[in-house]
Tab-separated table of C-alpha atoms and ligand atoms in Angstrom:
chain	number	residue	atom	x	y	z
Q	237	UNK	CA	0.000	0.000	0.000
Q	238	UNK	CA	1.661	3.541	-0.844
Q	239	UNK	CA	1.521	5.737	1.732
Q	240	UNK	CA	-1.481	7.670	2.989
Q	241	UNK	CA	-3.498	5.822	0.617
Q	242	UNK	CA	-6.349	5.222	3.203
Q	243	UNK	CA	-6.043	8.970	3.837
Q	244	UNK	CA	-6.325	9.795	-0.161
Q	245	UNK	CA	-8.875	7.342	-0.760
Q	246	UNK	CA	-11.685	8.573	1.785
Q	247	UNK	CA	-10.528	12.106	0.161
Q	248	UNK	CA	-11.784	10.848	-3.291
Q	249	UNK	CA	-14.831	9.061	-1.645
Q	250	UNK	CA	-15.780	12.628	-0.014
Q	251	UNK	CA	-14.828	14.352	-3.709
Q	252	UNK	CA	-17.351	11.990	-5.393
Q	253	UNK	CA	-20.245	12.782	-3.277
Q	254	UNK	CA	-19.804	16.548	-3.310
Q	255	UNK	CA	-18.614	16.185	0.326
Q	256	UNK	CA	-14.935	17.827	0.169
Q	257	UNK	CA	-14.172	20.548	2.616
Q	258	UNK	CA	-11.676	22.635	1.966
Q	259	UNK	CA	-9.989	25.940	3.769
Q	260	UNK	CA	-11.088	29.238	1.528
Q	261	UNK	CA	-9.872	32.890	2.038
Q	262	UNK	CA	-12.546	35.144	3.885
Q	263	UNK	CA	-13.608	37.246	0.838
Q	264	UNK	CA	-16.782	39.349	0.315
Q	265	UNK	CA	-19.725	40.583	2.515
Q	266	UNK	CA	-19.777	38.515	5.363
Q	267	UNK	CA	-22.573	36.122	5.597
Q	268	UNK	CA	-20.630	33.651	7.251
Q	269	UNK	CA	-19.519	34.225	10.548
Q	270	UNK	CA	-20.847	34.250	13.906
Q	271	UNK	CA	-19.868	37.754	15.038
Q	272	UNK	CA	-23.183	38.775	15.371
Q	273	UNK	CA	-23.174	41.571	17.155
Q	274	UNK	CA	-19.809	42.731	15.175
Q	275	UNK	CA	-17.755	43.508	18.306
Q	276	UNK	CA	-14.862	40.774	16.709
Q	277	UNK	CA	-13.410	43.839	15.289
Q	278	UNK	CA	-15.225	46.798	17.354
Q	279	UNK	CA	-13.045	49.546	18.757
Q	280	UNK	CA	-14.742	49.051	21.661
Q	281	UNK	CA	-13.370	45.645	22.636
Q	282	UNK	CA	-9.865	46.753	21.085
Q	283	UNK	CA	-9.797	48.968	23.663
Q	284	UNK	CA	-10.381	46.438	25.958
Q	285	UNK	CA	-7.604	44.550	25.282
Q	286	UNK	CA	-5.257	47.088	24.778
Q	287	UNK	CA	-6.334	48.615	28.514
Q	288	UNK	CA	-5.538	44.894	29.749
Q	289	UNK	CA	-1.982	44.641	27.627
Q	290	UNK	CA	-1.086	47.981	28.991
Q	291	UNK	CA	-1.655	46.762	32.732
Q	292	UNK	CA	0.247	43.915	31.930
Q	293	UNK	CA	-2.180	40.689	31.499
Q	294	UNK	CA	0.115	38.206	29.993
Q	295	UNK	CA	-0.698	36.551	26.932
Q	296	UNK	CA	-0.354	33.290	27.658
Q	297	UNK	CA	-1.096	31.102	31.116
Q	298	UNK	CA	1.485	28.988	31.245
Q	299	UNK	CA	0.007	26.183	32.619
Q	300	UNK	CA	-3.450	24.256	33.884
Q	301	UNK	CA	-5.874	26.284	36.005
Q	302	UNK	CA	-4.720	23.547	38.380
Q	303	UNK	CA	-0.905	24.204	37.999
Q	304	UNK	CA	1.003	27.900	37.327
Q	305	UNK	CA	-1.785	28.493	35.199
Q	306	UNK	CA	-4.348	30.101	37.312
Q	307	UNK	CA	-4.755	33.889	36.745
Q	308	UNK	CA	-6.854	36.473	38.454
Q	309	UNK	CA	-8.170	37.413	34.889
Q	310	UNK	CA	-9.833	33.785	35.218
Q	311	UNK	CA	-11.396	34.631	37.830
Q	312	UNK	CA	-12.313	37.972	37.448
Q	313	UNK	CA	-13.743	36.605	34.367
Q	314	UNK	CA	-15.623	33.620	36.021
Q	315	UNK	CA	-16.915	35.554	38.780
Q	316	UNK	CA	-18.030	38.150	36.166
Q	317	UNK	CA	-20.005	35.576	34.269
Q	318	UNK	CA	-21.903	34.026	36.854
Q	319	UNK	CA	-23.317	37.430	38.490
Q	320	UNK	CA	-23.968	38.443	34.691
Q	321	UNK	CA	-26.203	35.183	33.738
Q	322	UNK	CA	-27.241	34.431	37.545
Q	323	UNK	CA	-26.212	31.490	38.399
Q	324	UNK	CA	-23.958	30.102	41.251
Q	325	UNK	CA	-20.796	29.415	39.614
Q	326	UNK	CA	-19.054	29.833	36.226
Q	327	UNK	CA	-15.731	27.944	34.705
Q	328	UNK	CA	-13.993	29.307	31.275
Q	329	UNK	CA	-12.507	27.203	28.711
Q	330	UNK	CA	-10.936	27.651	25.780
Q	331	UNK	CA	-13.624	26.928	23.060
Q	332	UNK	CA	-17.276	25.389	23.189
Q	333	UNK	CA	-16.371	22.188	21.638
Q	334	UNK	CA	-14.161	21.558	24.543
Q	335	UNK	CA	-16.222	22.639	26.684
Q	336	UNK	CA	-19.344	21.130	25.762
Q	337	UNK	CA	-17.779	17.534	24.850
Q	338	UNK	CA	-16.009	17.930	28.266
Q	339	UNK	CA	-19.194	18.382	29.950
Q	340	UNK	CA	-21.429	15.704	28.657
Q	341	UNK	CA	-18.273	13.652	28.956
Q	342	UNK	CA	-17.615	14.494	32.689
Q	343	UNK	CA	-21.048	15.283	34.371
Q	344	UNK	CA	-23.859	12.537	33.687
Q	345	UNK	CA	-22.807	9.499	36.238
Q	346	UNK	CA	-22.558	5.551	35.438
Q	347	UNK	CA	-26.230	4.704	35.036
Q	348	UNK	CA	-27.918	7.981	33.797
Q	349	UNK	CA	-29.769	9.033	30.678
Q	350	UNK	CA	-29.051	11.453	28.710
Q	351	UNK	CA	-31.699	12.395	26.149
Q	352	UNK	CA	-30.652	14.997	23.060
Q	353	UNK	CA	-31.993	17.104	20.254
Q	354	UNK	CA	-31.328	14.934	17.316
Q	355	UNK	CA	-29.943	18.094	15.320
Q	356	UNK	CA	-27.713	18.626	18.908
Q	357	UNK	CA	-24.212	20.125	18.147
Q	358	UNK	CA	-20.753	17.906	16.955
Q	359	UNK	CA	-19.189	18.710	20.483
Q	360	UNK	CA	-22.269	17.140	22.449
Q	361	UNK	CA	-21.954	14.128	20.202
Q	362	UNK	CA	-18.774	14.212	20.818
Q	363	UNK	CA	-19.077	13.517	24.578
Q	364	UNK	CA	-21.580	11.609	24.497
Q	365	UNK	CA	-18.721	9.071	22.552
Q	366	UNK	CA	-17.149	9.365	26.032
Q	367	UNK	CA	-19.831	9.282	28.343
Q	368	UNK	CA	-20.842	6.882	31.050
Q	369	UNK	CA	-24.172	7.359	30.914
Q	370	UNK	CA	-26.596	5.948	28.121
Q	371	UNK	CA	-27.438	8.300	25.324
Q	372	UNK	CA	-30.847	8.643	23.331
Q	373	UNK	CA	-32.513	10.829	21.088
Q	374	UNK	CA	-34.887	12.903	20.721
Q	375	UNK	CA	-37.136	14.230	17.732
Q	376	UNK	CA	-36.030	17.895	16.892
Q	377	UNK	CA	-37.979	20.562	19.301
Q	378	UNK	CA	-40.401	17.786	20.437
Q	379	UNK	CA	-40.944	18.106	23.657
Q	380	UNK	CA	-42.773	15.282	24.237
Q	381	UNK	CA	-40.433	13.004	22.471
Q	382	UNK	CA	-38.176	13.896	25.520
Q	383	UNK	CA	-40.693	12.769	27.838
Q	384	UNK	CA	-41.276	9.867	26.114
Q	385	UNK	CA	-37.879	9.014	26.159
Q	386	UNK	CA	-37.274	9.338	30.029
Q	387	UNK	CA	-40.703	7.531	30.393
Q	388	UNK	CA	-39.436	4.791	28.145
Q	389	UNK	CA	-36.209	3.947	29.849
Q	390	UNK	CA	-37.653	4.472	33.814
Q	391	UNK	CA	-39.989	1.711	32.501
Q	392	UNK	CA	-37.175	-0.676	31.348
Q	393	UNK	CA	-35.311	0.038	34.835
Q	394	UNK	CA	-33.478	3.269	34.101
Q	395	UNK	CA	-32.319	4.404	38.184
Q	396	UNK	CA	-30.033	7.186	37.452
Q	397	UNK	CA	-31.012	10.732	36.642
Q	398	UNK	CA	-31.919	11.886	32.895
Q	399	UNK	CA	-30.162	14.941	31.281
Q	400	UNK	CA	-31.963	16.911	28.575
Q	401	UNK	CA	-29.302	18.095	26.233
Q	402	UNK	CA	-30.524	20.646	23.782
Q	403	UNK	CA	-29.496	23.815	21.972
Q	404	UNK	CA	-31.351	26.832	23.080
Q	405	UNK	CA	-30.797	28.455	18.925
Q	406	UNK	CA	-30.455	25.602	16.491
Q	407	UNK	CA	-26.881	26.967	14.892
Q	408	UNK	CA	-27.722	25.679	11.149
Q	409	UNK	CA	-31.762	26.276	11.544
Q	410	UNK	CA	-31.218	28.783	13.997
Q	411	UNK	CA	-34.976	27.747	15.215
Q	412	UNK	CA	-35.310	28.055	18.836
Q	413	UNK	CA	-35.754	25.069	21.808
Q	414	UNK	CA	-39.150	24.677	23.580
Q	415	UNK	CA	-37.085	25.939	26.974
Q	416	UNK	CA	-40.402	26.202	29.193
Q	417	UNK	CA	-41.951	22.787	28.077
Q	418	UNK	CA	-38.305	21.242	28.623
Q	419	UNK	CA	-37.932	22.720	31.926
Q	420	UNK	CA	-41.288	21.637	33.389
Q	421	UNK	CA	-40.567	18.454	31.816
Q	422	UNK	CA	-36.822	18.225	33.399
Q	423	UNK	CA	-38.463	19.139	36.914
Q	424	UNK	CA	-41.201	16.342	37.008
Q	425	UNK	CA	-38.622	14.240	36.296
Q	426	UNK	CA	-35.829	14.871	38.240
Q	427	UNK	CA	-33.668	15.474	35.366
Q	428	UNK	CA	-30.746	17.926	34.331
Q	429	UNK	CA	-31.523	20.565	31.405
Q	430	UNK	CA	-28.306	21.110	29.531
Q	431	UNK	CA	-28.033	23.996	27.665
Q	432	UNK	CA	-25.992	25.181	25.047
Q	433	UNK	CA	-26.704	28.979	24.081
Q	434	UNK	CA	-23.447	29.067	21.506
Q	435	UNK	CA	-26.083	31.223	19.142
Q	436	UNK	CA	-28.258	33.148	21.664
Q	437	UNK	CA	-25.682	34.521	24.084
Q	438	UNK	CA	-25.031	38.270	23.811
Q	439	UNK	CA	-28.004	38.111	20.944
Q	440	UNK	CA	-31.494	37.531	22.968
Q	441	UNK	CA	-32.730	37.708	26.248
Q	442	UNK	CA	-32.248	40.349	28.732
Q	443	UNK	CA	-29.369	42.353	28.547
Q	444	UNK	CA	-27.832	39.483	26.164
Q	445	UNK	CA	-27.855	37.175	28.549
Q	446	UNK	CA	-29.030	34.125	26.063
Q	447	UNK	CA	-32.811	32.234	25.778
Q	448	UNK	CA	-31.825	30.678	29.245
Q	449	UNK	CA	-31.975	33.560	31.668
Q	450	UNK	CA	-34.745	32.653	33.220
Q	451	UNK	CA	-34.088	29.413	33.870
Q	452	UNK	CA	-30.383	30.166	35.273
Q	453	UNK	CA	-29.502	29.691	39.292
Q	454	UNK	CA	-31.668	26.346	39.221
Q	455	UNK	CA	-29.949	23.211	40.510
Q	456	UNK	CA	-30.817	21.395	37.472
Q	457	UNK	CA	-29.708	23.724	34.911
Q	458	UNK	CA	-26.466	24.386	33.451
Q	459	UNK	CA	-25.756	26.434	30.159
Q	460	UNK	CA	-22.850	27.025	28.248
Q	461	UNK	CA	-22.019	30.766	26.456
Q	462	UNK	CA	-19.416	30.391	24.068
Q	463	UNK	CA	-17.735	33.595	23.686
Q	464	UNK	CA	-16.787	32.688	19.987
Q	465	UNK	CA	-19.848	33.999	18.225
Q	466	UNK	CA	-21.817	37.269	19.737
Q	467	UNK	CA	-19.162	37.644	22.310
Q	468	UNK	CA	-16.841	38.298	19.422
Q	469	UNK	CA	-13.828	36.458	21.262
Q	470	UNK	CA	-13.513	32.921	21.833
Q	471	UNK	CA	-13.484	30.644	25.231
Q	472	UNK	CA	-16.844	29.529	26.288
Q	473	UNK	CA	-18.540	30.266	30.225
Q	474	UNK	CA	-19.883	27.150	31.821
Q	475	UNK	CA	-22.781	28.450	34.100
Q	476	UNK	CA	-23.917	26.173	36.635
Q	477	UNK	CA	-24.633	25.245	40.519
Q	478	UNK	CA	-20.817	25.244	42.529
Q	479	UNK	CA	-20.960	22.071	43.209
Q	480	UNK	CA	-20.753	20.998	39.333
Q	481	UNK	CA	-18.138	23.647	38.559
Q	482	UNK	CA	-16.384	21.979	41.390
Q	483	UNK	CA	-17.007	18.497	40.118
Q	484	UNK	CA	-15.289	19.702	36.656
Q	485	UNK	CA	-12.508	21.383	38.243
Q	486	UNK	CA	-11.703	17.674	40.172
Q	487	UNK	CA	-13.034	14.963	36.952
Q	488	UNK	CA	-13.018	17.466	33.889
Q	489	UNK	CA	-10.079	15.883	31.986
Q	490	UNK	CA	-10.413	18.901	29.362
Q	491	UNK	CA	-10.195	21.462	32.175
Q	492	UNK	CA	-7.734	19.685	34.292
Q	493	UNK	CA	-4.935	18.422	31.304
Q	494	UNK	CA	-5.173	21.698	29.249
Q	495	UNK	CA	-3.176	24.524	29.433
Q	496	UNK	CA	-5.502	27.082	30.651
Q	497	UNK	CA	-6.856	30.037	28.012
Q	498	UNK	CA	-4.998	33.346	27.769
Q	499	UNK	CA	-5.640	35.860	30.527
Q	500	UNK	CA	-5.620	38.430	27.644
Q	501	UNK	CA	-8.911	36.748	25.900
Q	502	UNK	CA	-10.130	36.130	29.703
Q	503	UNK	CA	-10.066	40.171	30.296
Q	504	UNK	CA	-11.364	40.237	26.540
Q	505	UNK	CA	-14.345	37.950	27.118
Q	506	UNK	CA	-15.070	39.940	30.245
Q	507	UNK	CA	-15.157	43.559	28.339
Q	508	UNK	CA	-17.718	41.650	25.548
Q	509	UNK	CA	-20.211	40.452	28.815
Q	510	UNK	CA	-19.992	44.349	29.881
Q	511	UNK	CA	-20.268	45.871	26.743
Q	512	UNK	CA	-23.409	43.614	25.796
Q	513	UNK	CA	-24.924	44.259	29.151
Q	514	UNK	CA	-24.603	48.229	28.736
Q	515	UNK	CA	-25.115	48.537	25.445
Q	516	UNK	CA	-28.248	47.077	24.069
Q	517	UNK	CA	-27.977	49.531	21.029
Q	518	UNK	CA	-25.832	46.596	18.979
Q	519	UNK	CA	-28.707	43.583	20.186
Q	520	UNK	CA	-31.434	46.233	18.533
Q	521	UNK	CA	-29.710	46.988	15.739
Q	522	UNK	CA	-29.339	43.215	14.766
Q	523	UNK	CA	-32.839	42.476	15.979
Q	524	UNK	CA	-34.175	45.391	13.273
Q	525	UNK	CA	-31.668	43.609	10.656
Q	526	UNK	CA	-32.963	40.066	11.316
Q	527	UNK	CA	-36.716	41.264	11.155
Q	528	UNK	CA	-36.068	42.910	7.291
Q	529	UNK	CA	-34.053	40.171	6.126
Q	530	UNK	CA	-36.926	37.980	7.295
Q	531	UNK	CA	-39.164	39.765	5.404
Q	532	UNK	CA	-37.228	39.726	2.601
Q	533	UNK	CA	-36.640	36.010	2.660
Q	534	UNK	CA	-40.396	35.206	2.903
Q	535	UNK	CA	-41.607	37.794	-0.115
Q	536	UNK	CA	-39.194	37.974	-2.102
Q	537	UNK	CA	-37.583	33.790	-2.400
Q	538	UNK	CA	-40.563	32.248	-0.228
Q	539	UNK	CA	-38.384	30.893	2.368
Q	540	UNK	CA	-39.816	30.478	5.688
Q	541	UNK	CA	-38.471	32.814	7.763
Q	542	UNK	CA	-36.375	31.417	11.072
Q	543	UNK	CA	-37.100	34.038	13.491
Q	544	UNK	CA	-33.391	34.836	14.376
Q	545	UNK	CA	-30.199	35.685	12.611
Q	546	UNK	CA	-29.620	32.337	11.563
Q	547	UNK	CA	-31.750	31.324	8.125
Q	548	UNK	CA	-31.209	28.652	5.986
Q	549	UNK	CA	-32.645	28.505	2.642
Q	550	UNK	CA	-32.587	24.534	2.287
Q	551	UNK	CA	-32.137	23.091	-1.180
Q	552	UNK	CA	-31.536	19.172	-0.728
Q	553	UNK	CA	-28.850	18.617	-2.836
Q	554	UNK	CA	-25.378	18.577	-1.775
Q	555	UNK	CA	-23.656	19.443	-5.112
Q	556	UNK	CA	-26.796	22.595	-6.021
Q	557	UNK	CA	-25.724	23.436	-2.393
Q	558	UNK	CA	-22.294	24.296	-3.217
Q	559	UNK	CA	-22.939	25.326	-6.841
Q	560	UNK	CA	-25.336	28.266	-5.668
Q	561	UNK	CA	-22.845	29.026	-2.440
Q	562	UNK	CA	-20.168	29.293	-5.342
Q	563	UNK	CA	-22.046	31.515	-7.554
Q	564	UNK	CA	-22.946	34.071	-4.638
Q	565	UNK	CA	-18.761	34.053	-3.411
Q	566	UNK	CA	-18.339	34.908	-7.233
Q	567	UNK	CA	-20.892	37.796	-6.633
Q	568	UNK	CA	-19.159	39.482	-3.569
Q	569	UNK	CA	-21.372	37.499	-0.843
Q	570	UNK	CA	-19.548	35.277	1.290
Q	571	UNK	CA	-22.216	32.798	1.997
Q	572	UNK	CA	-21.364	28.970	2.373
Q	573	UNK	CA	-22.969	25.809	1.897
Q	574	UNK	CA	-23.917	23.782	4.155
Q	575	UNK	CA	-23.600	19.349	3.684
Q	576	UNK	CA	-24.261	16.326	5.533
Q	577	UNK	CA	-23.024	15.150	8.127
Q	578	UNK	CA	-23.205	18.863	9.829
Q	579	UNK	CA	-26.817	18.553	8.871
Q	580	UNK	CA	-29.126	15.308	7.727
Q	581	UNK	CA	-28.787	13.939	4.793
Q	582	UNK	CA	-31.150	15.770	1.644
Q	583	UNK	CA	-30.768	18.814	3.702
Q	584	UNK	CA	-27.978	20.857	2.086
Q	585	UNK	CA	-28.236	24.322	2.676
Q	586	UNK	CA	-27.223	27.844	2.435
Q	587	UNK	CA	-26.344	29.321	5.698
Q	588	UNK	CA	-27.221	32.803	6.008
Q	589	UNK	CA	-25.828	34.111	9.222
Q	590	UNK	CA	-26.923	37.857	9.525
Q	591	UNK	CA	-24.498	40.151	11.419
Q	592	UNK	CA	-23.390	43.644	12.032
Q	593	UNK	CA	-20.810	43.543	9.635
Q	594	UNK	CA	-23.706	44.122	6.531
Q	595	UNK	CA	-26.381	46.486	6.274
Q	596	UNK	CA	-30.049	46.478	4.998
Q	597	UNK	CA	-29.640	47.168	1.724
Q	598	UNK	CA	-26.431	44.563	1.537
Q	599	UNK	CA	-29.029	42.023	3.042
Q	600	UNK	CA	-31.729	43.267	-0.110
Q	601	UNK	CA	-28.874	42.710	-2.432
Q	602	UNK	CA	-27.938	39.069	-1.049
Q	603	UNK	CA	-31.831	38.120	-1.700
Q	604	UNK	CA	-31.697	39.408	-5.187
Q	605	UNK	CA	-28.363	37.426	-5.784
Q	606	UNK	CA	-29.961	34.269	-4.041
Q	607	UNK	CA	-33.272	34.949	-6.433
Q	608	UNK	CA	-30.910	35.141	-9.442
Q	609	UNK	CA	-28.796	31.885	-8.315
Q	610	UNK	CA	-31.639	29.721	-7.938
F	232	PLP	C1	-24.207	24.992	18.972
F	232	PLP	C2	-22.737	25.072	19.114
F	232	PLP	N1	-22.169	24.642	20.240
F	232	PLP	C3	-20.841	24.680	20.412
F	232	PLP	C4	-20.009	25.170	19.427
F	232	PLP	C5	-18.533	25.156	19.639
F	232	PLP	O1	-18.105	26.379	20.146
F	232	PLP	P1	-16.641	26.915	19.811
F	232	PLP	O2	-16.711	27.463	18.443
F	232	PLP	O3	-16.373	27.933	20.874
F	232	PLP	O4	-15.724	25.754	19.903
F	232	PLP	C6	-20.560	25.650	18.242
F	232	PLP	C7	-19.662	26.207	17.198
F	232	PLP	O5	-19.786	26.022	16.046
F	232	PLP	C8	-21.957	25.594	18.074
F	232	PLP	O6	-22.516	26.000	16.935
């Protein structure tokens, strides 16, 4: 066998079914990232950091949380996060993924269910490769299916305690989770509600504080914020009773065996929870945005609008998926397709992610180009 051939031979496979990924220059209006609220490159948050170089925050940590690498920027950061989302405790990591797959990985005990959006992120799936507990799911946004599910697996003998793993904003149908129908279900049945607000935090709720807020500061929630997307950073908050943060701090293998994330992007993160707290002018702006584009979807391509600043305009086919993100880079609009396995099979998409860094009429001119390219 010649070397790599293995390697070069899935590559082909994934070539033949229009599944290649490859690394492409940003180029064109952005309709691609998750810097929703635009404060990636704000002056604002600049100034952050350079307040926090000039008092001398070091770059990097130098170690685990648990070793040298402990920094009162962590902390500051931490304690920051939990008053700001109101619960007891908070942990920062260095992305969601991590975080996430650390979590499902770490918390759910030998013996537990844990129960999950079938559209749930890669990182929970990820964990859930790693968990002890036994993992099921459940129909998108179904509520019931949830129930069902715990119901289902008390009756065969299930003794442990259910999690309810969900995203609060669907990140490639950016459709929102039934969070009050979940909740009362988690509480009759003595289960955890995980929740991952990736796509709401800094976005919705009051003062940017995600789709969870209310539900924060209960023992049976936790949440995670990555600071990646309308944070305009990267890390992501854990938000949860103590006594979980503590667990992670002791069982986490991600937390413990990692060198902790820069106390730079710690003082960084902290700025973005400020500035989205005491400025709502950036949430409103985007929330006007989201609400023309939506309009403009439904009238003008009759696509069903999402209700966020997430929309997909589904067209099936993996190949058509690329072809008509291709044609769109070609016009100046850096939109990407979207293929299985990120999403289900016959569900290519276009995924237009709306942010501060376009305005209406840039929006009106994508919607004509998508129009054109269909
Ligand atoms: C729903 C969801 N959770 C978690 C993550 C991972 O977060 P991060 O980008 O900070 O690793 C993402 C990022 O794509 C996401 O969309």
């Amino acid at each position: 066998m010649a070397p790599h051939d293995p390697h070069r031979r899935h590559l082909e496979g994934l070539a033949r079914r229009d599944r290649l990924r490859a690394l492409a220059p940003r180029a064109g209006l952005d309709f691609a990232s998750n810097d929703y609220l635009s404060l990636a490159t704000s002056p604002e948050l600049r100034a952050v950091a350079e307040a926090a170089l000039a008092r001398g925050v070091p770059l990097g940590s130098g170690g685990s949380r648990l070793l040298r690498g402990n920094h009162p920027e962590h902390e500051a950061l931490e304690a920051e996060a939990a008053a700001f989302f109101g619960a007891e405790s908070a942990l920062w990591l260095s992305s969601g993924y991590g975080a996430n797959s650390m979590l499902v990985a770490t918390l759910p005990q030998r013996g537990d269910l844990i129960v999950h959006d079938a559209l749930i992120h890669a990182s929970t799936h990820e964990g859930l490769r790693l968990t002890r507990g036994e993992a099921v799911p459940a129909a998108h946004n179904d509520a019931d299916a949830f129930a069902d599910a715990i119901a289902a697996w008390r009756a065969r003998g299930g003794m442990g305690r259910p999690w309810i793993a969900v995203e609060s904003l669907y990140s490639m149908d950016g459709d929102r989770a039934p969070l009050a129908a979940l909740a009362a279900i988690a509480d009759r049945h003595e289960a955890y509600l995980l929740i991952d607000e990736a796509h709401a935090t800094g976005v919705f709720g009051a003062d940017g504080r995600g789709l969870a807020g209310a539900l924060e500061g209960r023992e049976n929630v936790v949440t995670l914020h990555t600071c990646g997307k309308g944070l305009g950073c990267e890390g992501a908050l854990i938000a949860a009773p103590r006594v979980l943060t503590d667990y992670i701090v002791n069982q986490g293998r991600g937390f413990i065996f990692s060198t902790a994330p820069s106390p730079l992007m710690a003082a960084v993160a902290r700025g973005a929870l400020a500035l989205v707290r005491d400025r709502p002018e950036r949430r409103d702006r985007l929330a006007a945005l989201v609400a023309a584009a939506a309009a403009l979807f439904e009238h003008e391509l009759g696509v069903a609008a999402s209700g966020s600043q997430i929309q997909p305009v589904i067209l099936g086919d993996n190949g058509r998926a690329m072809r008509v993100a291709g044609a769109l880079q070609q016009a100046g609009f850096d939109v990407r397709g979207i293929r299985p396995p990120t999403v289900p099979d016959g569900t290519a998409r276009l995924r237009v992610s709306l942010t501060l860094n376009v305005s209406e009429t840039d929006v009106a001119a994508l919607v004509a180009a998508i129009g054109a390219a269909l």
